[in-house]
Amino acid sequence: MATVTIASIQEALFHTDDLVTRELNAGKGKAMLIYLETMCEATKIELSLFKQLQSENNEGQVSLSIEELLTAAKVDPCYSVQDAVDALIRGRALICEEAAARCFSFDVSKQYRRSPTEPENERSLVGNRDGFVEYLQSNLNLIRKHLSTGELSVRYFKLGKNAKRPVALVWLDGTADRRIVDEAAKRISALSSTHELHPGLLRKLLRENKYSMFPQCLGTERVDYASALLARGRIGVLCDQSSICLILPVTIYTFMLTVDDLIQGTWASLLMRSVRVVGLLLGLILPSLYIAIVGFTYEVLPFKMLFSIKSSLESVPYPPIFETMLMIFIFQLIAEATLRLPSALAQMTGIVGGIVISESLVQIGFVSNILIVIIALTTIGKFVLPSIELRSTTTIAQFILIVGATILGFYGIAFAFIGILIHMLALEPFGVPYCLPVREMNR
């Protein structure tokens, strides 16, 4: 273990110009105050520490007066140079005593915290308006306000090689399955020294099957929704500098729920969930059904509808898969563009762009009229789903069904759908079947 000295700390951070060192005139021993000016609040240092230390005239060592002078602050000893560097980059200031080669850190960090607001991507009609923020302690405070019970348990982890990022595992003791809690804690602990962690990477590292297209943990920014799932036996994972709470274990049913379903009556909730299931099926099978019917089995259509479709396809010189993939790509392109544009332009771009491009493609003979309607219904059906993760999965499964329909028609759709269903049935994230029946997870 390296000795903590002023020189060793300065050597470790010689490459940065925001490192500040100030000599302290307290006691007989030489002491230095060290901090990063970009991470620390100068007012806190001046008022709560520096003037007090400068006016202190005790005769003992500086290390003996630290706890007396900083009774209101949490003072932690630094036993190595790495501990001191980690404290500095977290916004803590150091008091180093050269004679005893001892170092103490205390929190004077700058705090930039936004107020909890309703998440843009998870709007609710009847739910609360508070969402998670980018500060771990604030998020835990919000959860404790929603779940005011002594059973709420929190376990902390520090993940990452260099910059240790705080992560919290949250659950209701006695409600959550202890086996799942221990397994989740084991997996998170295994990430401590092998990965440079950021919030998005944590979601990937907690996957049971890394090659599955199905999401295996649910990300939410709503405090009320996360609290409701915790009350039903789920486990939450919160990461500092992230406004997303990861919920696990999950089933396919979890991704079809919204916070409105937990508040509204049974029949209203059942109706909305049924609409989402219909939207999921539309997003999955409509394009592949079009390819199978147009390319293989015209006879399944009524004669009048068949005549209308044939007349719209006469000017299209390409096979059905080409025009289908072209329209899916264009609609995905428009959807992505509306996400990146300012809100004032996004709505206009989506409507005008979709209408103009679709009409132009039909007029020049690239696609048929019926395909425009099918792709529009498919896109709307996917956006009915409340989970962004499930929308991405639906798009991938949609392509698999399209390939199956192109090769074998209805038989290809059936084979592809059965294969997807078998894979979904085989998934068991954290030992819980992915297609678990609709019931609470209190086991």
PDB file of C-alpha atoms in Angstrom, residues 5-190:
ATOM      1  CA  THR A   5       1.813  12.086   0.916  1.00  0.00           C
ATOM      2  CA  ILE A   6       1.172  15.464  -0.615  1.00  0.00           C
ATOM      3  CA  ALA A   7       3.796  14.812  -3.266  1.00  0.00           C
ATOM      4  CA  SER A   8       2.305  11.435  -4.214  1.00  0.00           C
ATOM      5  CA  ILE A   9      -1.157  12.961  -4.685  1.00  0.00           C
ATOM      6  CA  GLN A  10       0.237  15.803  -6.787  1.00  0.00           C
ATOM      7  CA  GLU A  11       2.198  13.310  -8.860  1.00  0.00           C
ATOM      8  CA  ALA A  12      -0.925  11.210  -9.480  1.00  0.00           C
ATOM      9  CA  LEU A  13      -2.832  14.284 -10.721  1.00  0.00           C
ATOM     10  CA  PHE A  14      -0.009  16.284 -12.284  1.00  0.00           C
ATOM     11  CA  HIS A  15      -1.803  16.342 -15.652  1.00  0.00           C
ATOM     12  CA  THR A  16      -4.763  18.443 -14.493  1.00  0.00           C
ATOM     13  CA  ASP A  17      -4.724  22.195 -13.892  1.00  0.00           C
ATOM     14  CA  ASP A  18      -7.787  22.349 -11.621  1.00  0.00           C
ATOM     15  CA  LEU A  19      -5.964  20.731  -8.679  1.00  0.00           C
ATOM     16  CA  VAL A  20      -5.712  23.280  -5.843  1.00  0.00           C
ATOM     17  CA  THR A  21      -3.400  22.993  -2.827  1.00  0.00           C
ATOM     18  CA  ARG A  22      -3.531  25.381   0.134  1.00  0.00           C
ATOM     19  CA  GLU A  23      -1.333  25.284   3.204  1.00  0.00           C
ATOM     20  CA  LEU A  24      -3.072  25.069   6.581  1.00  0.00           C
ATOM     21  CA  ASN A  25      -1.624  26.803   9.614  1.00  0.00           C
ATOM     22  CA  ALA A  26      -3.035  24.576  12.361  1.00  0.00           C
ATOM     23  CA  GLY A  27      -0.915  22.862  15.007  1.00  0.00           C
ATOM     24  CA  LYS A  28       2.770  22.117  14.787  1.00  0.00           C
ATOM     25  CA  GLY A  29       2.525  19.666  11.918  1.00  0.00           C
ATOM     26  CA  LYS A  30       2.442  20.754   8.320  1.00  0.00           C
ATOM     27  CA  ALA A  31      -0.925  20.192   6.660  1.00  0.00           C
ATOM     28  CA  MET A  32      -2.299  20.884   3.211  1.00  0.00           C
ATOM     29  CA  LEU A  33      -5.805  21.272   1.883  1.00  0.00           C
ATOM     30  CA  ILE A  34      -6.143  19.641  -1.554  1.00  0.00           C
ATOM     31  CA  TYR A  35      -9.203  19.670  -3.806  1.00  0.00           C
ATOM     32  CA  LEU A  36     -10.351  19.927  -7.423  1.00  0.00           C
ATOM     33  CA  GLU A  37     -11.857  23.367  -7.918  1.00  0.00           C
ATOM     34  CA  THR A  38     -14.149  22.126 -10.681  1.00  0.00           C
ATOM     35  CA  MET A  39     -15.716  19.540  -8.371  1.00  0.00           C
ATOM     36  CA  CYS A  40     -15.883  21.378  -5.043  1.00  0.00           C
ATOM     37  CA  GLU A  41     -17.950  24.264  -3.720  1.00  0.00           C
ATOM     38  CA  ALA A  42     -15.572  27.060  -2.741  1.00  0.00           C
ATOM     39  CA  THR A  43     -18.097  28.570  -0.336  1.00  0.00           C
ATOM     40  CA  LYS A  44     -18.307  25.347   1.656  1.00  0.00           C
ATOM     41  CA  ILE A  45     -14.540  25.162   1.960  1.00  0.00           C
ATOM     42  CA  GLU A  46     -14.137  28.773   3.042  1.00  0.00           C
ATOM     43  CA  LEU A  47     -16.970  28.921   5.560  1.00  0.00           C
ATOM     44  CA  SER A  48     -17.036  25.441   7.036  1.00  0.00           C
ATOM     45  CA  LEU A  49     -13.360  24.560   7.135  1.00  0.00           C
ATOM     46  CA  PHE A  50     -10.622  26.895   5.990  1.00  0.00           C
ATOM     47  CA  LYS A  51     -11.298  29.812   8.336  1.00  0.00           C
ATOM     48  CA  GLN A  52     -11.831  27.468  11.270  1.00  0.00           C
ATOM     49  CA  LEU A  53      -8.554  25.682  10.691  1.00  0.00           C
ATOM     50  CA  GLN A  54      -6.657  28.927  10.204  1.00  0.00           C
ATOM     51  CA  SER A  55      -7.929  30.247  13.549  1.00  0.00           C
ATOM     52  CA  GLU A  56      -7.283  27.004  15.435  1.00  0.00           C
ATOM     53  CA  ASN A  57      -4.261  27.208  17.733  1.00  0.00           C
ATOM     54  CA  ASN A  58      -4.160  23.818  19.461  1.00  0.00           C
ATOM     55  CA  GLU A  59      -0.692  22.400  20.081  1.00  0.00           C
ATOM     56  CA  GLY A  60      -1.362  18.807  19.031  1.00  0.00           C
ATOM     57  CA  GLN A  61      -1.085  17.131  15.646  1.00  0.00           C
ATOM     58  CA  VAL A  62      -3.465  18.224  12.934  1.00  0.00           C
ATOM     59  CA  SER A  63      -4.886  14.699  12.582  1.00  0.00           C
ATOM     60  CA  LEU A  64      -6.075  14.815  16.190  1.00  0.00           C
ATOM     61  CA  SER A  65      -8.147  17.985  15.641  1.00  0.00           C
ATOM     62  CA  ILE A  66      -9.859  16.952  12.416  1.00  0.00           C
ATOM     63  CA  GLU A  67     -12.879  15.308  14.005  1.00  0.00           C
ATOM     64  CA  GLU A  68     -13.308  18.154  16.499  1.00  0.00           C
ATOM     65  CA  LEU A  69     -13.303  20.815  13.795  1.00  0.00           C
ATOM     66  CA  LEU A  70     -15.535  18.918  11.354  1.00  0.00           C
ATOM     67  CA  THR A  71     -18.188  17.517  13.636  1.00  0.00           C
ATOM     68  CA  ALA A  72     -20.918  18.354  11.118  1.00  0.00           C
ATOM     69  CA  ALA A  73     -19.141  16.705   8.175  1.00  0.00           C
ATOM     70  CA  LYS A  74     -18.503  13.079   7.400  1.00  0.00           C
ATOM     71  CA  VAL A  75     -14.731  12.633   7.555  1.00  0.00           C
ATOM     72  CA  ASP A  76     -13.188   9.513   6.043  1.00  0.00           C
ATOM     73  CA  PRO A  77      -9.523   8.478   6.248  1.00  0.00           C
ATOM     74  CA  CYS A  78      -7.614   7.756   3.036  1.00  0.00           C
ATOM     75  CA  TYR A  79      -5.202   4.862   3.450  1.00  0.00           C
ATOM     76  CA  SER A  80      -3.699   4.905  -0.043  1.00  0.00           C
ATOM     77  CA  VAL A  81      -2.985   7.288  -2.893  1.00  0.00           C
ATOM     78  CA  GLN A  82      -5.762   5.676  -4.935  1.00  0.00           C
ATOM     79  CA  ASP A  83      -8.253   6.304  -2.115  1.00  0.00           C
ATOM     80  CA  ALA A  84      -7.221   9.957  -2.079  1.00  0.00           C
ATOM     81  CA  VAL A  85      -7.547  10.312  -5.867  1.00  0.00           C
ATOM     82  CA  ASP A  86     -10.970   8.617  -5.855  1.00  0.00           C
ATOM     83  CA  ALA A  87     -12.117  11.010  -3.128  1.00  0.00           C
ATOM     84  CA  LEU A  88     -10.939  14.040  -5.107  1.00  0.00           C
ATOM     85  CA  ILE A  89     -12.769  13.076  -8.290  1.00  0.00           C
ATOM     86  CA  ARG A  90     -15.975  12.533  -6.278  1.00  0.00           C
ATOM     87  CA  GLY A  91     -15.897  16.145  -5.094  1.00  0.00           C
ATOM     88  CA  ARG A  92     -14.297  15.616  -1.704  1.00  0.00           C
ATOM     89  CA  ALA A  93     -11.493  17.757  -0.284  1.00  0.00           C
ATOM     90  CA  LEU A  94      -8.403  16.309   1.413  1.00  0.00           C
ATOM     91  CA  ILE A  95      -6.544  17.410   4.518  1.00  0.00           C
ATOM     92  CA  CYS A  96      -3.099  15.845   4.428  1.00  0.00           C
ATOM     93  CA  GLU A  97      -0.720  15.828   7.380  1.00  0.00           C
ATOM     94  CA  GLU A  98       2.816  15.452   6.102  1.00  0.00           C
ATOM     95  CA  ALA A  99       4.402  14.353   9.390  1.00  0.00           C
ATOM     96  CA  ALA A 100       2.090  11.411  10.074  1.00  0.00           C
ATOM     97  CA  ALA A 101       1.533  10.582   6.382  1.00  0.00           C
ATOM     98  CA  ARG A 102      -2.205  10.593   7.055  1.00  0.00           C
ATOM     99  CA  CYS A 103      -4.986  11.964   4.926  1.00  0.00           C
ATOM    100  CA  PHE A 104      -8.661  12.688   5.583  1.00  0.00           C
ATOM    101  CA  SER A 105     -11.423  13.481   3.075  1.00  0.00           C
ATOM    102  CA  PHE A 106     -14.718  15.306   3.538  1.00  0.00           C
ATOM    103  CA  ASP A 107     -17.564  16.173   1.202  1.00  0.00           C
ATOM    104  CA  VAL A 108     -17.670  19.705  -0.245  1.00  0.00           C
ATOM    105  CA  SER A 109     -18.888  18.714  -3.705  1.00  0.00           C
ATOM    106  CA  LYS A 110     -20.896  20.918  -6.008  1.00  0.00           C
ATOM    107  CA  GLN A 111     -24.487  19.787  -6.333  1.00  0.00           C
ATOM    108  CA  TYR A 112     -26.344  20.275  -9.590  1.00  0.00           C
ATOM    109  CA  ARG A 113     -29.670  18.513  -9.130  1.00  0.00           C
ATOM    110  CA  ARG A 114     -32.800  18.996 -11.171  1.00  0.00           C
ATOM    111  CA  SER A 115     -36.258  18.674  -9.696  1.00  0.00           C
ATOM    112  CA  PRO A 116     -38.230  15.478 -10.341  1.00  0.00           C
ATOM    113  CA  THR A 117     -40.445  15.908 -13.402  1.00  0.00           C
ATOM    114  CA  GLU A 118     -42.680  13.599 -15.388  1.00  0.00           C
ATOM    115  CA  PRO A 119     -40.640  11.498 -17.869  1.00  0.00           C
ATOM    116  CA  GLU A 120     -41.188  12.482 -21.486  1.00  0.00           C
ATOM    117  CA  ASN A 121     -41.274   8.857 -22.692  1.00  0.00           C
ATOM    118  CA  GLU A 122     -43.659   7.515 -20.018  1.00  0.00           C
ATOM    119  CA  ARG A 123     -46.530   9.934 -19.768  1.00  0.00           C
ATOM    120  CA  SER A 124     -49.501   8.928 -17.639  1.00  0.00           C
ATOM    121  CA  LEU A 125     -53.130  10.032 -17.654  1.00  0.00           C
ATOM    122  CA  VAL A 126     -53.834   9.521 -13.947  1.00  0.00           C
ATOM    123  CA  GLY A 127     -50.467   8.753 -12.332  1.00  0.00           C
ATOM    124  CA  ASN A 128     -48.068  10.949 -10.394  1.00  0.00           C
ATOM    125  CA  ARG A 129     -45.838  13.501 -12.103  1.00  0.00           C
ATOM    126  CA  ASP A 130     -42.520  12.722 -10.432  1.00  0.00           C
ATOM    127  CA  GLY A 131     -39.718  10.864 -12.169  1.00  0.00           C
ATOM    128  CA  PHE A 132     -36.233   9.724 -11.283  1.00  0.00           C
ATOM    129  CA  VAL A 133     -33.305  12.143 -11.535  1.00  0.00           C
ATOM    130  CA  GLU A 134     -29.568  11.652 -12.081  1.00  0.00           C
ATOM    131  CA  TYR A 135     -28.625  11.535  -8.396  1.00  0.00           C
ATOM    132  CA  LEU A 136     -28.733   8.202  -6.558  1.00  0.00           C
ATOM    133  CA  GLN A 137     -29.599   9.505  -3.097  1.00  0.00           C
ATOM    134  CA  SER A 138     -32.485  11.585  -4.460  1.00  0.00           C
ATOM    135  CA  ASN A 139     -33.876   8.538  -6.266  1.00  0.00           C
ATOM    136  CA  LEU A 140     -33.717   6.435  -3.110  1.00  0.00           C
ATOM    137  CA  ASN A 141     -35.466   9.252  -1.255  1.00  0.00           C
ATOM    138  CA  LEU A 142     -38.285   9.251  -3.820  1.00  0.00           C
ATOM    139  CA  ILE A 143     -38.750   5.488  -3.519  1.00  0.00           C
ATOM    140  CA  ARG A 144     -38.819   5.638   0.288  1.00  0.00           C
ATOM    141  CA  LYS A 145     -41.519   8.312   0.127  1.00  0.00           C
ATOM    142  CA  HIS A 146     -43.658   6.026  -2.032  1.00  0.00           C
ATOM    143  CA  LEU A 147     -42.877   2.914   0.052  1.00  0.00           C
ATOM    144  CA  SER A 148     -42.880   4.142   3.643  1.00  0.00           C
ATOM    145  CA  THR A 149     -42.076   0.808   5.239  1.00  0.00           C
ATOM    146  CA  GLY A 150     -39.224  -0.626   7.247  1.00  0.00           C
ATOM    147  CA  GLU A 151     -39.108  -3.613   4.882  1.00  0.00           C
ATOM    148  CA  LEU A 152     -37.531  -1.523   2.122  1.00  0.00           C
ATOM    149  CA  SER A 153     -33.915  -2.682   1.891  1.00  0.00           C
ATOM    150  CA  VAL A 154     -30.982  -1.066   0.085  1.00  0.00           C
ATOM    151  CA  ARG A 155     -27.595  -2.584  -0.699  1.00  0.00           C
ATOM    152  CA  TYR A 156     -24.780  -0.457  -2.157  1.00  0.00           C
ATOM    153  CA  PHE A 157     -22.112  -1.441  -4.674  1.00  0.00           C
ATOM    154  CA  LYS A 158     -19.185   0.432  -6.231  1.00  0.00           C
ATOM    155  CA  LEU A 159     -18.656  -0.578  -9.842  1.00  0.00           C
ATOM    156  CA  GLY A 160     -15.985   0.311 -12.375  1.00  0.00           C
ATOM    157  CA  LYS A 161     -12.217   0.015 -12.699  1.00  0.00           C
ATOM    158  CA  ASN A 162     -11.101   3.585 -12.221  1.00  0.00           C
ATOM    159  CA  ALA A 163     -14.052   5.846 -11.442  1.00  0.00           C
ATOM    160  CA  LYS A 164     -16.157   3.915  -8.951  1.00  0.00           C
ATOM    161  CA  ARG A 165     -19.839   4.494  -9.687  1.00  0.00           C
ATOM    162  CA  PRO A 166     -22.341   3.911  -6.851  1.00  0.00           C
ATOM    163  CA  VAL A 167     -25.084   1.388  -7.599  1.00  0.00           C
ATOM    164  CA  ALA A 168     -27.984   0.499  -5.293  1.00  0.00           C
ATOM    165  CA  LEU A 169     -30.010  -2.715  -5.200  1.00  0.00           C
ATOM    166  CA  VAL A 170     -33.501  -2.055  -3.792  1.00  0.00           C
ATOM    167  CA  TRP A 171     -36.155  -4.544  -2.699  1.00  0.00           C
ATOM    168  CA  LEU A 172     -38.862  -5.185  -0.111  1.00  0.00           C
ATOM    169  CA  ASP A 173     -37.630  -7.702   2.414  1.00  0.00           C
ATOM    170  CA  GLY A 174     -40.219 -10.432   2.884  1.00  0.00           C
ATOM    171  CA  THR A 175     -41.917  -9.648  -0.426  1.00  0.00           C
ATOM    172  CA  ALA A 176     -39.120 -10.204  -2.943  1.00  0.00           C
ATOM    173  CA  ASP A 177     -37.708 -13.693  -3.443  1.00  0.00           C
ATOM    174  CA  ARG A 178     -34.514 -13.842  -1.381  1.00  0.00           C
ATOM    175  CA  ARG A 179     -32.926 -16.246  -3.839  1.00  0.00           C
ATOM    176  CA  ILE A 180     -33.378 -13.732  -6.657  1.00  0.00           C
ATOM    177  CA  VAL A 181     -32.040 -10.916  -4.470  1.00  0.00           C
ATOM    178  CA  ASP A 182     -28.888 -12.909  -3.682  1.00  0.00           C
ATOM    179  CA  GLU A 183     -28.430 -13.861  -7.334  1.00  0.00           C
ATOM    180  CA  ALA A 184     -28.794 -10.239  -8.467  1.00  0.00           C
ATOM    181  CA  ALA A 185     -26.324  -9.075  -5.801  1.00  0.00           C
ATOM    182  CA  LYS A 186     -23.882 -11.778  -6.889  1.00  0.00           C
ATOM    183  CA  ARG A 187     -24.048 -10.726 -10.535  1.00  0.00           C
ATOM    184  CA  ILE A 188     -23.649  -7.051  -9.732  1.00  0.00           C
ATOM    185  CA  SER A 189     -20.677  -7.789  -7.450  1.00  0.00           C
ATOM    186  CA  ALA A 190     -19.044  -9.771 -10.257  1.00  0.00           C
TER     187      ALA A 190
END
